[in-house]
Amino acid sequence: MPGLIAPSDYSREPPRHPSLNINAKEPFNAEPTRQDLIVSYITPVDYFYKRNHGPIPILEDNGRYSLAIDGLVEKPIELSLAQIRLLPKYNVTATLQCAGNRRTAMSQQLNVRGVGWDVSAIGNAIWGGAKLSDVLELVGVSKSTSVTSSGGKHVEFISIDKCKEENGGPYKASIPLSQATSPEADVLLAYEMNGEILNRDHGYPLRVVVPGVIGARSVKWLDRITIIEQESQGFFMQKDYKMFPPSVNWDNIDWPTRRPQMDFPVQSAICSLQDVDIVKQGKIRIAGYAVSGGGRGIERVDVSIDGGKTWFEANRYQKNGVPYVSDDDSSCDKWGWVLFEAVVSLQSENADIVVKAVDSSANVQPENVMSIWNLRGILNNSWHHVYVRSTAAKL
Ligand SMILES: Nc1nc2c(c(=O)[nH]1)N[C@H]1C(S)=C(S)[C@@H](COP(=O)(O)O)O[C@H]1N2
Ligand SMILES: [Mo]
């Protein structure tokens, strides 16, 4: 298809903010500093983590973008961006989190395979675009459908980037048709991020945003949507982003025994401090983010300054001044993270500060990283500890 093209080398990458910590250069994988991550409830585009598997695609100067929708549907179509923009526009505030967020910490316990990430492979943005459920009506699939008359049960998103995991082919992922056609699931074909035209790193001109689900399913630089019988057979659905138990290693791994990971689990991390930090004696600020997948809200954020022996609750907020209530969709963002904050005076020179969140289904983060260790290092949502030494001396 003319228009959107995928370079096979890294000579045409977009500019990026110099403050990002780069975890891999080619493909470009970077995250903001902890401090930058929580400057505001909505993550500025410059500070939003970037996770790629190949060179960034580009719209040719005179290129005309169009999106094909086909497969097990009555009337396949091709849509221009203008036609997609004509559909009702929704702004959905949703947190995107890479399944590999906090992988470095898991790897420090026992080595795992994958790009290392600190706690910032996550961001919260206002995504603007058309609802996938509206778009699918144009090909004759009505709202709340779980199977089409020709047997379609999954919606596959196909990009145009060149990924080595796909032997130079494009990135692909799928979600169930029931989720794609559910207006409440808020799955978007987004052309805006934080009120601006989506930039190249984040999927220009059009990407999928699947709220509450690991970032890997939110396909960027969307080229084609196809309705299929079984879930996508792409590498990133079948041979990656699956959660294995700690007993599985690279010699006994059997990929088909596990389902592709979709929702992410309850998660939180401290961003106002480094894992090992020195602070001035007196009051310190413990702040960070908490979020859960599947549209579950954050019921509580617990903080400890004695390694988890005793706990107290942190304040939670989304928009400034509005108290956060985990099950109130009218005043709170269902798919968005909450920021938390607690100000404490440390009682001793050394403190083991811990945070754990509880979601609206009473799911709690696991205490121990080794109990959820897996060879790909995904979904590290264990309690986040930071070790702080306070000193009377001027820093
Ligand atoms: N086409 C394409 N889509 C993609 C990817 C990719 O490499 N290619 N990476 C996925 C992964 S693993 C994540 S976590 C998110 C990252 O989105 P972001 O770079 O906008 O933060 O995009 C997803 N969509
Ligand atoms: Mo990811």
PDB file of C-alpha atoms in Angstrom, residues 11-282:
ATOM      1  CA  SER A  11      18.604   6.714   9.356  1.00  0.00           C
ATOM      2  CA  ARG A  12      15.179   8.373   9.465  1.00  0.00           C
ATOM      3  CA  GLU A  13      14.287   8.214  13.168  1.00  0.00           C
ATOM      4  CA  PRO A  14      12.318  11.114  14.694  1.00  0.00           C
ATOM      5  CA  PRO A  15      13.839  13.575  17.216  1.00  0.00           C
ATOM      6  CA  ARG A  16      13.509  12.610  20.891  1.00  0.00           C
ATOM      7  CA  HIS A  17      13.739  14.469  24.183  1.00  0.00           C
ATOM      8  CA  PRO A  18      17.323  14.394  25.549  1.00  0.00           C
ATOM      9  CA  SER A  19      16.227  13.639  29.123  1.00  0.00           C
ATOM     10  CA  LEU A  20      15.001  10.124  28.298  1.00  0.00           C
ATOM     11  CA  ASN A  21      17.004   7.163  29.579  1.00  0.00           C
ATOM     12  CA  ILE A  22      17.780   4.994  26.563  1.00  0.00           C
ATOM     13  CA  ASN A  23      17.576   1.244  27.214  1.00  0.00           C
ATOM     14  CA  ALA A  24      18.224   0.247  23.589  1.00  0.00           C
ATOM     15  CA  LYS A  25      19.097   2.500  20.667  1.00  0.00           C
ATOM     16  CA  GLU A  26      18.124   0.397  17.659  1.00  0.00           C
ATOM     17  CA  PRO A  27      15.223  -0.331  17.906  1.00  0.00           C
ATOM     18  CA  PHE A  28      14.671   2.747  20.069  1.00  0.00           C
ATOM     19  CA  ASN A  29      13.518   1.936  23.598  1.00  0.00           C
ATOM     20  CA  ALA A  30      13.539   4.669  26.211  1.00  0.00           C
ATOM     21  CA  GLU A  31      11.808   5.775  29.400  1.00  0.00           C
ATOM     22  CA  PRO A  32      11.689   9.043  31.346  1.00  0.00           C
ATOM     23  CA  THR A  33      13.388   9.547  34.703  1.00  0.00           C
ATOM     24  CA  ARG A  34      11.287   8.676  37.746  1.00  0.00           C
ATOM     25  CA  GLN A  35      10.939  12.359  38.639  1.00  0.00           C
ATOM     26  CA  ASP A  36       9.787  13.326  35.132  1.00  0.00           C
ATOM     27  CA  LEU A  37       7.274  10.484  35.020  1.00  0.00           C
ATOM     28  CA  ILE A  38       5.131  11.925  37.801  1.00  0.00           C
ATOM     29  CA  VAL A  39       5.342  15.659  37.020  1.00  0.00           C
ATOM     30  CA  SER A  40       1.678  15.558  36.060  1.00  0.00           C
ATOM     31  CA  TYR A  41      -1.302  13.235  35.917  1.00  0.00           C
ATOM     32  CA  ILE A  42      -1.196  13.369  32.105  1.00  0.00           C
ATOM     33  CA  THR A  43       2.233  12.302  30.883  1.00  0.00           C
ATOM     34  CA  PRO A  44       3.684  14.828  28.408  1.00  0.00           C
ATOM     35  CA  VAL A  45       4.373  13.197  25.028  1.00  0.00           C
ATOM     36  CA  ASP A  46       8.107  13.972  25.332  1.00  0.00           C
ATOM     37  CA  TYR A  47       8.270  11.986  28.583  1.00  0.00           C
ATOM     38  CA  PHE A  48       6.093   9.095  27.434  1.00  0.00           C
ATOM     39  CA  TYR A  49       8.087   5.847  27.177  1.00  0.00           C
ATOM     40  CA  LYS A  50       8.865   4.613  23.664  1.00  0.00           C
ATOM     41  CA  ARG A  51       8.879   0.913  22.923  1.00  0.00           C
ATOM     42  CA  ASN A  52       9.708  -0.226  19.395  1.00  0.00           C
ATOM     43  CA  HIS A  53      10.736  -3.414  17.605  1.00  0.00           C
ATOM     44  CA  GLY A  54      12.073  -1.856  14.404  1.00  0.00           C
ATOM     45  CA  PRO A  55      12.738   1.463  12.641  1.00  0.00           C
ATOM     46  CA  ILE A  56       9.942   4.044  12.919  1.00  0.00           C
ATOM     47  CA  PRO A  57       7.618   4.084   9.863  1.00  0.00           C
ATOM     48  CA  ILE A  58       7.084   7.279   7.936  1.00  0.00           C
ATOM     49  CA  LEU A  59       4.275   8.751   5.839  1.00  0.00           C
ATOM     50  CA  GLU A  60       5.678   9.613   2.404  1.00  0.00           C
ATOM     51  CA  ASP A  61       5.497  13.310   1.484  1.00  0.00           C
ATOM     52  CA  ASN A  62       2.734  12.875  -1.034  1.00  0.00           C
ATOM     53  CA  GLY A  63       1.520   9.639   0.520  1.00  0.00           C
ATOM     54  CA  ARG A  64      -2.137   8.921   1.112  1.00  0.00           C
ATOM     55  CA  TYR A  65      -2.804   6.849   4.167  1.00  0.00           C
ATOM     56  CA  SER A  66      -5.601   4.327   4.117  1.00  0.00           C
ATOM     57  CA  LEU A  67      -6.654   1.586   6.481  1.00  0.00           C
ATOM     58  CA  ALA A  68      -7.943  -1.740   5.117  1.00  0.00           C
ATOM     59  CA  ILE A  69     -10.544  -3.691   7.085  1.00  0.00           C
ATOM     60  CA  ASP A  70     -11.194  -7.197   5.823  1.00  0.00           C
ATOM     61  CA  GLY A  71     -11.322 -10.877   6.733  1.00  0.00           C
ATOM     62  CA  LEU A  72     -14.421 -12.688   7.970  1.00  0.00           C
ATOM     63  CA  VAL A  73     -16.793  -9.764   7.412  1.00  0.00           C
ATOM     64  CA  GLU A  74     -19.646  -9.054   4.992  1.00  0.00           C
ATOM     65  CA  LYS A  75     -18.212  -5.946   3.336  1.00  0.00           C
ATOM     66  CA  PRO A  76     -14.456  -5.283   3.487  1.00  0.00           C
ATOM     67  CA  ILE A  77     -13.550  -1.601   3.092  1.00  0.00           C
ATOM     68  CA  GLU A  78     -10.692   0.844   2.938  1.00  0.00           C
ATOM     69  CA  LEU A  79     -10.899   3.998   4.991  1.00  0.00           C
ATOM     70  CA  SER A  80      -8.970   7.211   4.614  1.00  0.00           C
ATOM     71  CA  LEU A  81      -7.901   9.164   7.679  1.00  0.00           C
ATOM     72  CA  ALA A  82     -10.521  11.780   6.770  1.00  0.00           C
ATOM     73  CA  GLN A  83     -13.242   9.140   6.875  1.00  0.00           C
ATOM     74  CA  ILE A  84     -12.042   7.923  10.269  1.00  0.00           C
ATOM     75  CA  ARG A  85     -12.023  11.508  11.539  1.00  0.00           C
ATOM     76  CA  LEU A  86     -15.651  11.869  10.453  1.00  0.00           C
ATOM     77  CA  LEU A  87     -16.740   9.222  12.947  1.00  0.00           C
ATOM     78  CA  PRO A  88     -17.675  10.392  16.481  1.00  0.00           C
ATOM     79  CA  LYS A  89     -14.488  11.382  18.279  1.00  0.00           C
ATOM     80  CA  TYR A  90     -13.735  10.150  21.794  1.00  0.00           C
ATOM     81  CA  ASN A  91     -11.064  11.280  24.208  1.00  0.00           C
ATOM     82  CA  VAL A  92     -10.117   8.407  26.480  1.00  0.00           C
ATOM     83  CA  THR A  93      -7.612   8.869  29.286  1.00  0.00           C
ATOM     84  CA  ALA A  94      -5.780   5.573  29.522  1.00  0.00           C
ATOM     85  CA  THR A  95      -2.541   4.280  30.983  1.00  0.00           C
ATOM     86  CA  LEU A  96      -0.328   2.319  28.636  1.00  0.00           C
ATOM     87  CA  GLN A  97       2.147   0.018  30.339  1.00  0.00           C
ATOM     88  CA  CYS A  98       4.725  -2.243  28.775  1.00  0.00           C
ATOM     89  CA  ALA A  99       4.621  -5.813  30.079  1.00  0.00           C
ATOM     90  CA  GLY A 100       8.380  -5.426  30.582  1.00  0.00           C
ATOM     91  CA  ASN A 101       8.049  -2.512  33.004  1.00  0.00           C
ATOM     92  CA  ARG A 102      10.327  -3.140  36.061  1.00  0.00           C
ATOM     93  CA  ARG A 103      12.108  -5.987  34.252  1.00  0.00           C
ATOM     94  CA  THR A 104      15.553  -4.848  35.405  1.00  0.00           C
ATOM     95  CA  ALA A 105      14.568  -5.454  39.038  1.00  0.00           C
ATOM     96  CA  MET A 106      13.370  -8.962  38.213  1.00  0.00           C
ATOM     97  CA  SER A 107      16.575  -9.665  36.309  1.00  0.00           C
ATOM     98  CA  GLN A 108      18.671  -8.589  39.310  1.00  0.00           C
ATOM     99  CA  GLN A 109      17.236 -11.529  41.258  1.00  0.00           C
ATOM    100  CA  LEU A 110      17.703 -14.077  38.486  1.00  0.00           C
ATOM    101  CA  ASN A 111      18.543 -13.292  34.877  1.00  0.00           C
ATOM    102  CA  VAL A 112      15.709 -12.898  32.357  1.00  0.00           C
ATOM    103  CA  ARG A 113      15.701 -12.261  28.590  1.00  0.00           C
ATOM    104  CA  GLY A 114      14.492  -8.903  27.273  1.00  0.00           C
ATOM    105  CA  VAL A 115      15.132  -5.151  27.191  1.00  0.00           C
ATOM    106  CA  GLY A 116      15.797  -3.815  30.697  1.00  0.00           C
ATOM    107  CA  TRP A 117      13.363  -1.253  32.107  1.00  0.00           C
ATOM    108  CA  ASP A 118      13.236   0.663  35.353  1.00  0.00           C
ATOM    109  CA  VAL A 119       9.773   1.695  36.651  1.00  0.00           C
ATOM    110  CA  SER A 120       8.904   4.146  33.859  1.00  0.00           C
ATOM    111  CA  ALA A 121       7.796   1.951  30.924  1.00  0.00           C
ATOM    112  CA  ILE A 122       4.369   3.385  31.594  1.00  0.00           C
ATOM    113  CA  GLY A 123       2.494   6.599  30.869  1.00  0.00           C
ATOM    114  CA  ASN A 124      -0.965   8.095  31.080  1.00  0.00           C
ATOM    115  CA  ALA A 125      -2.290   9.985  28.057  1.00  0.00           C
ATOM    116  CA  ILE A 126      -5.485  11.361  26.606  1.00  0.00           C
ATOM    117  CA  TRP A 127      -5.991   9.387  23.415  1.00  0.00           C
ATOM    118  CA  GLY A 128      -8.258  10.947  20.791  1.00  0.00           C
ATOM    119  CA  GLY A 129      -9.846   8.949  18.015  1.00  0.00           C
ATOM    120  CA  ALA A 130     -12.692   6.791  16.780  1.00  0.00           C
ATOM    121  CA  LYS A 131     -14.045   3.855  18.709  1.00  0.00           C
ATOM    122  CA  LEU A 132     -13.167   0.530  17.115  1.00  0.00           C
ATOM    123  CA  SER A 133     -16.776  -0.566  17.779  1.00  0.00           C
ATOM    124  CA  ASP A 134     -17.999   2.272  15.501  1.00  0.00           C
ATOM    125  CA  VAL A 135     -15.432   1.446  12.811  1.00  0.00           C
ATOM    126  CA  LEU A 136     -16.389  -2.231  12.775  1.00  0.00           C
ATOM    127  CA  GLU A 137     -20.030  -1.318  12.165  1.00  0.00           C
ATOM    128  CA  LEU A 138     -18.881   0.010   8.780  1.00  0.00           C
ATOM    129  CA  VAL A 139     -17.944  -3.539   7.751  1.00  0.00           C
ATOM    130  CA  GLY A 140     -21.247  -4.922   8.990  1.00  0.00           C
ATOM    131  CA  VAL A 141     -20.218  -6.097  12.471  1.00  0.00           C
ATOM    132  CA  SER A 142     -22.673  -4.717  14.995  1.00  0.00           C
ATOM    133  CA  LYS A 143     -21.988  -3.699  18.585  1.00  0.00           C
ATOM    134  CA  SER A 144     -21.481  -6.437  21.199  1.00  0.00           C
ATOM    135  CA  THR A 145     -20.780  -9.228  18.713  1.00  0.00           C
ATOM    136  CA  SER A 146     -18.584 -12.130  19.752  1.00  0.00           C
ATOM    137  CA  VAL A 147     -18.698 -14.067  16.476  1.00  0.00           C
ATOM    138  CA  THR A 148     -19.476 -12.944  12.897  1.00  0.00           C
ATOM    139  CA  SER A 149     -21.755 -14.979  10.609  1.00  0.00           C
ATOM    140  CA  SER A 150     -18.653 -16.252   8.820  1.00  0.00           C
ATOM    141  CA  GLY A 151     -17.009 -17.372  12.078  1.00  0.00           C
ATOM    142  CA  GLY A 152     -14.800 -14.390  12.921  1.00  0.00           C
ATOM    143  CA  LYS A 153     -13.932 -14.224  16.614  1.00  0.00           C
ATOM    144  CA  HIS A 154     -10.788 -12.113  16.827  1.00  0.00           C
ATOM    145  CA  VAL A 155      -9.685  -8.749  15.489  1.00  0.00           C
ATOM    146  CA  GLU A 156      -6.117  -8.653  14.256  1.00  0.00           C
ATOM    147  CA  PHE A 157      -4.173  -5.396  13.975  1.00  0.00           C
ATOM    148  CA  ILE A 158      -1.331  -5.384  11.448  1.00  0.00           C
ATOM    149  CA  SER A 159       1.328  -2.691  11.288  1.00  0.00           C
ATOM    150  CA  ILE A 160       3.914  -2.050   8.592  1.00  0.00           C
ATOM    151  CA  ASP A 161       7.105  -1.843  10.638  1.00  0.00           C
ATOM    152  CA  LYS A 162       9.911  -4.331  10.021  1.00  0.00           C
ATOM    153  CA  CYS A 163      10.578  -6.433  13.119  1.00  0.00           C
ATOM    154  CA  LYS A 164      13.406  -8.943  13.348  1.00  0.00           C
ATOM    155  CA  GLU A 165      11.238 -11.188  15.554  1.00  0.00           C
ATOM    156  CA  GLU A 166       8.848 -11.443  12.565  1.00  0.00           C
ATOM    157  CA  ASN A 167      11.795 -12.046  10.169  1.00  0.00           C
ATOM    158  CA  GLY A 168      11.444  -8.524   8.807  1.00  0.00           C
ATOM    159  CA  GLY A 169       7.661  -8.651   8.764  1.00  0.00           C
ATOM    160  CA  PRO A 170       5.260  -6.298  10.537  1.00  0.00           C
ATOM    161  CA  TYR A 171       4.185  -6.200  14.182  1.00  0.00           C
ATOM    162  CA  LYS A 172       0.801  -7.876  14.772  1.00  0.00           C
ATOM    163  CA  ALA A 173      -1.562  -8.499  17.677  1.00  0.00           C
ATOM    164  CA  SER A 174      -5.208  -9.322  18.192  1.00  0.00           C
ATOM    165  CA  ILE A 175      -8.008  -8.913  20.702  1.00  0.00           C
ATOM    166  CA  PRO A 176     -11.293 -10.826  21.004  1.00  0.00           C
ATOM    167  CA  LEU A 177     -14.121  -9.556  18.771  1.00  0.00           C
ATOM    168  CA  SER A 178     -16.358  -9.181  21.849  1.00  0.00           C
ATOM    169  CA  GLN A 179     -13.937  -6.637  23.321  1.00  0.00           C
ATOM    170  CA  ALA A 180     -13.450  -4.854  19.989  1.00  0.00           C
ATOM    171  CA  THR A 181     -17.183  -4.392  19.464  1.00  0.00           C
ATOM    172  CA  SER A 182     -17.974  -3.430  23.066  1.00  0.00           C
ATOM    173  CA  PRO A 183     -18.450   0.355  23.326  1.00  0.00           C
ATOM    174  CA  GLU A 184     -17.634   0.161  27.066  1.00  0.00           C
ATOM    175  CA  ALA A 185     -14.218  -1.376  26.408  1.00  0.00           C
ATOM    176  CA  ASP A 186     -13.210   1.978  24.839  1.00  0.00           C
ATOM    177  CA  VAL A 187     -10.837   0.410  22.309  1.00  0.00           C
ATOM    178  CA  LEU A 188      -9.739   3.316  20.108  1.00  0.00           C
ATOM    179  CA  LEU A 189      -8.210   3.914  16.733  1.00  0.00           C
ATOM    180  CA  ALA A 190      -6.303   6.957  17.945  1.00  0.00           C
ATOM    181  CA  TYR A 191      -4.958   9.802  15.806  1.00  0.00           C
ATOM    182  CA  GLU A 192      -4.316  12.187  18.720  1.00  0.00           C
ATOM    183  CA  MET A 193      -2.314  12.006  21.926  1.00  0.00           C
ATOM    184  CA  ASN A 194      -2.820  14.708  24.569  1.00  0.00           C
ATOM    185  CA  GLY A 195      -4.721  16.846  22.059  1.00  0.00           C
ATOM    186  CA  GLU A 196      -1.929  16.855  19.490  1.00  0.00           C
ATOM    187  CA  ILE A 197      -1.564  14.838  16.314  1.00  0.00           C
ATOM    188  CA  LEU A 198      -0.027  11.507  17.267  1.00  0.00           C
ATOM    189  CA  ASN A 199       3.721  11.686  16.650  1.00  0.00           C
ATOM    190  CA  ARG A 200       5.796   9.182  14.712  1.00  0.00           C
ATOM    191  CA  ASP A 201       7.201   7.387  17.760  1.00  0.00           C
ATOM    192  CA  HIS A 202       3.715   6.726  19.101  1.00  0.00           C
ATOM    193  CA  GLY A 203       2.136   5.451  15.877  1.00  0.00           C
ATOM    194  CA  TYR A 204       1.445   8.292  13.430  1.00  0.00           C
ATOM    195  CA  PRO A 205      -0.915   8.471  11.668  1.00  0.00           C
ATOM    196  CA  LEU A 206      -3.088   5.859  13.418  1.00  0.00           C
ATOM    197  CA  ARG A 207      -2.675   3.397  16.286  1.00  0.00           C
ATOM    198  CA  VAL A 208      -4.806   1.112  18.379  1.00  0.00           C
ATOM    199  CA  VAL A 209      -5.229   1.817  22.091  1.00  0.00           C
ATOM    200  CA  VAL A 210      -6.578  -1.098  24.139  1.00  0.00           C
ATOM    201  CA  PRO A 211      -7.185   0.305  27.646  1.00  0.00           C
ATOM    202  CA  GLY A 212      -6.348  -1.892  30.635  1.00  0.00           C
ATOM    203  CA  VAL A 213      -4.300  -4.320  28.545  1.00  0.00           C
ATOM    204  CA  ILE A 214      -0.486  -4.662  28.244  1.00  0.00           C
ATOM    205  CA  GLY A 215       0.968  -2.150  25.771  1.00  0.00           C
ATOM    206  CA  ALA A 216       1.948  -4.901  23.338  1.00  0.00           C
ATOM    207  CA  ARG A 217      -1.636  -5.155  22.031  1.00  0.00           C
ATOM    208  CA  SER A 218      -1.888  -1.426  21.206  1.00  0.00           C
ATOM    209  CA  VAL A 219      -0.479  -1.707  17.693  1.00  0.00           C
ATOM    210  CA  LYS A 220       1.123   1.425  16.235  1.00  0.00           C
ATOM    211  CA  TRP A 221       1.237   2.537  12.550  1.00  0.00           C
ATOM    212  CA  LEU A 222      -1.858   0.564  11.794  1.00  0.00           C
ATOM    213  CA  ASP A 223      -2.049  -0.681   8.198  1.00  0.00           C
ATOM    214  CA  ARG A 224      -4.744  -3.299   8.261  1.00  0.00           C
ATOM    215  CA  ILE A 225      -7.432  -4.741  10.504  1.00  0.00           C
ATOM    216  CA  THR A 226      -8.584  -8.242   9.730  1.00  0.00           C
ATOM    217  CA  ILE A 227     -11.290 -10.331  11.346  1.00  0.00           C
ATOM    218  CA  ILE A 228     -10.047 -13.870  11.927  1.00  0.00           C
ATOM    219  CA  GLU A 229     -11.218 -17.100  13.491  1.00  0.00           C
ATOM    220  CA  GLN A 230      -8.373 -17.656  15.926  1.00  0.00           C
ATOM    221  CA  GLU A 231      -6.169 -15.212  17.746  1.00  0.00           C
ATOM    222  CA  SER A 232      -3.265 -13.715  15.802  1.00  0.00           C
ATOM    223  CA  GLN A 233      -0.508 -16.173  15.026  1.00  0.00           C
ATOM    224  CA  GLY A 234       2.078 -13.369  15.119  1.00  0.00           C
ATOM    225  CA  PHE A 235       5.285 -13.739  17.134  1.00  0.00           C
ATOM    226  CA  PHE A 236       4.282 -11.211  19.792  1.00  0.00           C
ATOM    227  CA  MET A 237       1.038 -13.109  20.520  1.00  0.00           C
ATOM    228  CA  GLN A 238       2.422 -16.655  20.321  1.00  0.00           C
ATOM    229  CA  LYS A 239       6.116 -16.553  21.249  1.00  0.00           C
ATOM    230  CA  ASP A 240       6.364 -13.556  23.503  1.00  0.00           C
ATOM    231  CA  TYR A 241       4.297 -11.717  26.132  1.00  0.00           C
ATOM    232  CA  LYS A 242       3.077 -14.875  27.789  1.00  0.00           C
ATOM    233  CA  MET A 243       3.321 -15.400  31.529  1.00  0.00           C
ATOM    234  CA  PHE A 244       5.111 -18.598  32.538  1.00  0.00           C
ATOM    235  CA  PRO A 245       5.589 -20.021  36.029  1.00  0.00           C
ATOM    236  CA  PRO A 246       9.025 -19.800  37.685  1.00  0.00           C
ATOM    237  CA  SER A 247       9.704 -23.480  36.869  1.00  0.00           C
ATOM    238  CA  VAL A 248       9.799 -22.885  33.111  1.00  0.00           C
ATOM    239  CA  ASN A 249      13.210 -22.296  31.529  1.00  0.00           C
ATOM    240  CA  TRP A 250      14.502 -22.010  27.950  1.00  0.00           C
ATOM    241  CA  ASP A 251      14.999 -25.797  27.725  1.00  0.00           C
ATOM    242  CA  ASN A 252      11.491 -26.863  28.732  1.00  0.00           C
ATOM    243  CA  ILE A 253       9.409 -23.941  27.465  1.00  0.00           C
ATOM    244  CA  ASP A 254       6.289 -24.954  25.541  1.00  0.00           C
ATOM    245  CA  TRP A 255       4.715 -21.783  24.122  1.00  0.00           C
ATOM    246  CA  PRO A 256       1.273 -23.154  23.137  1.00  0.00           C
ATOM    247  CA  THR A 257       0.549 -24.180  26.743  1.00  0.00           C
ATOM    248  CA  ARG A 258      -0.086 -20.538  27.723  1.00  0.00           C
ATOM    249  CA  ARG A 259      -2.431 -17.861  26.481  1.00  0.00           C
ATOM    250  CA  PRO A 260      -1.221 -14.473  25.278  1.00  0.00           C
ATOM    251  CA  GLN A 261      -1.221 -12.010  28.194  1.00  0.00           C
ATOM    252  CA  MET A 262      -3.957  -9.380  27.915  1.00  0.00           C
ATOM    253  CA  ASP A 263      -4.911  -7.405  31.105  1.00  0.00           C
ATOM    254  CA  PHE A 264      -2.049  -6.174  33.242  1.00  0.00           C
ATOM    255  CA  PRO A 265      -2.108  -6.840  37.014  1.00  0.00           C
ATOM    256  CA  VAL A 266      -2.277  -4.306  39.852  1.00  0.00           C
ATOM    257  CA  GLN A 267       0.949  -2.302  39.937  1.00  0.00           C
ATOM    258  CA  SER A 268       2.577   0.589  41.784  1.00  0.00           C
ATOM    259  CA  ALA A 269       6.004   2.162  42.089  1.00  0.00           C
ATOM    260  CA  ILE A 270       7.741   4.919  44.011  1.00  0.00           C
ATOM    261  CA  CYS A 271       9.080   7.645  41.700  1.00  0.00           C
ATOM    262  CA  SER A 272      10.207  10.363  44.115  1.00  0.00           C
ATOM    263  CA  LEU A 273      13.214   8.307  45.234  1.00  0.00           C
ATOM    264  CA  GLN A 274      15.846   6.063  43.673  1.00  0.00           C
ATOM    265  CA  ASP A 275      16.128   2.410  44.753  1.00  0.00           C
ATOM    266  CA  VAL A 276      19.042   3.393  46.948  1.00  0.00           C
ATOM    267  CA  ASP A 277      18.912   7.027  47.981  1.00  0.00           C
ATOM    268  CA  ILE A 278      20.308   9.525  50.441  1.00  0.00           C
ATOM    269  CA  VAL A 279      18.033  12.268  51.759  1.00  0.00           C
ATOM    270  CA  LYS A 280      18.294  15.159  54.187  1.00  0.00           C
ATOM    271  CA  GLN A 281      16.960  14.482  57.696  1.00  0.00           C
ATOM    272  CA  GLY A 282      13.388  15.646  58.211  1.00  0.00           C
TER     273      GLY A 282
END
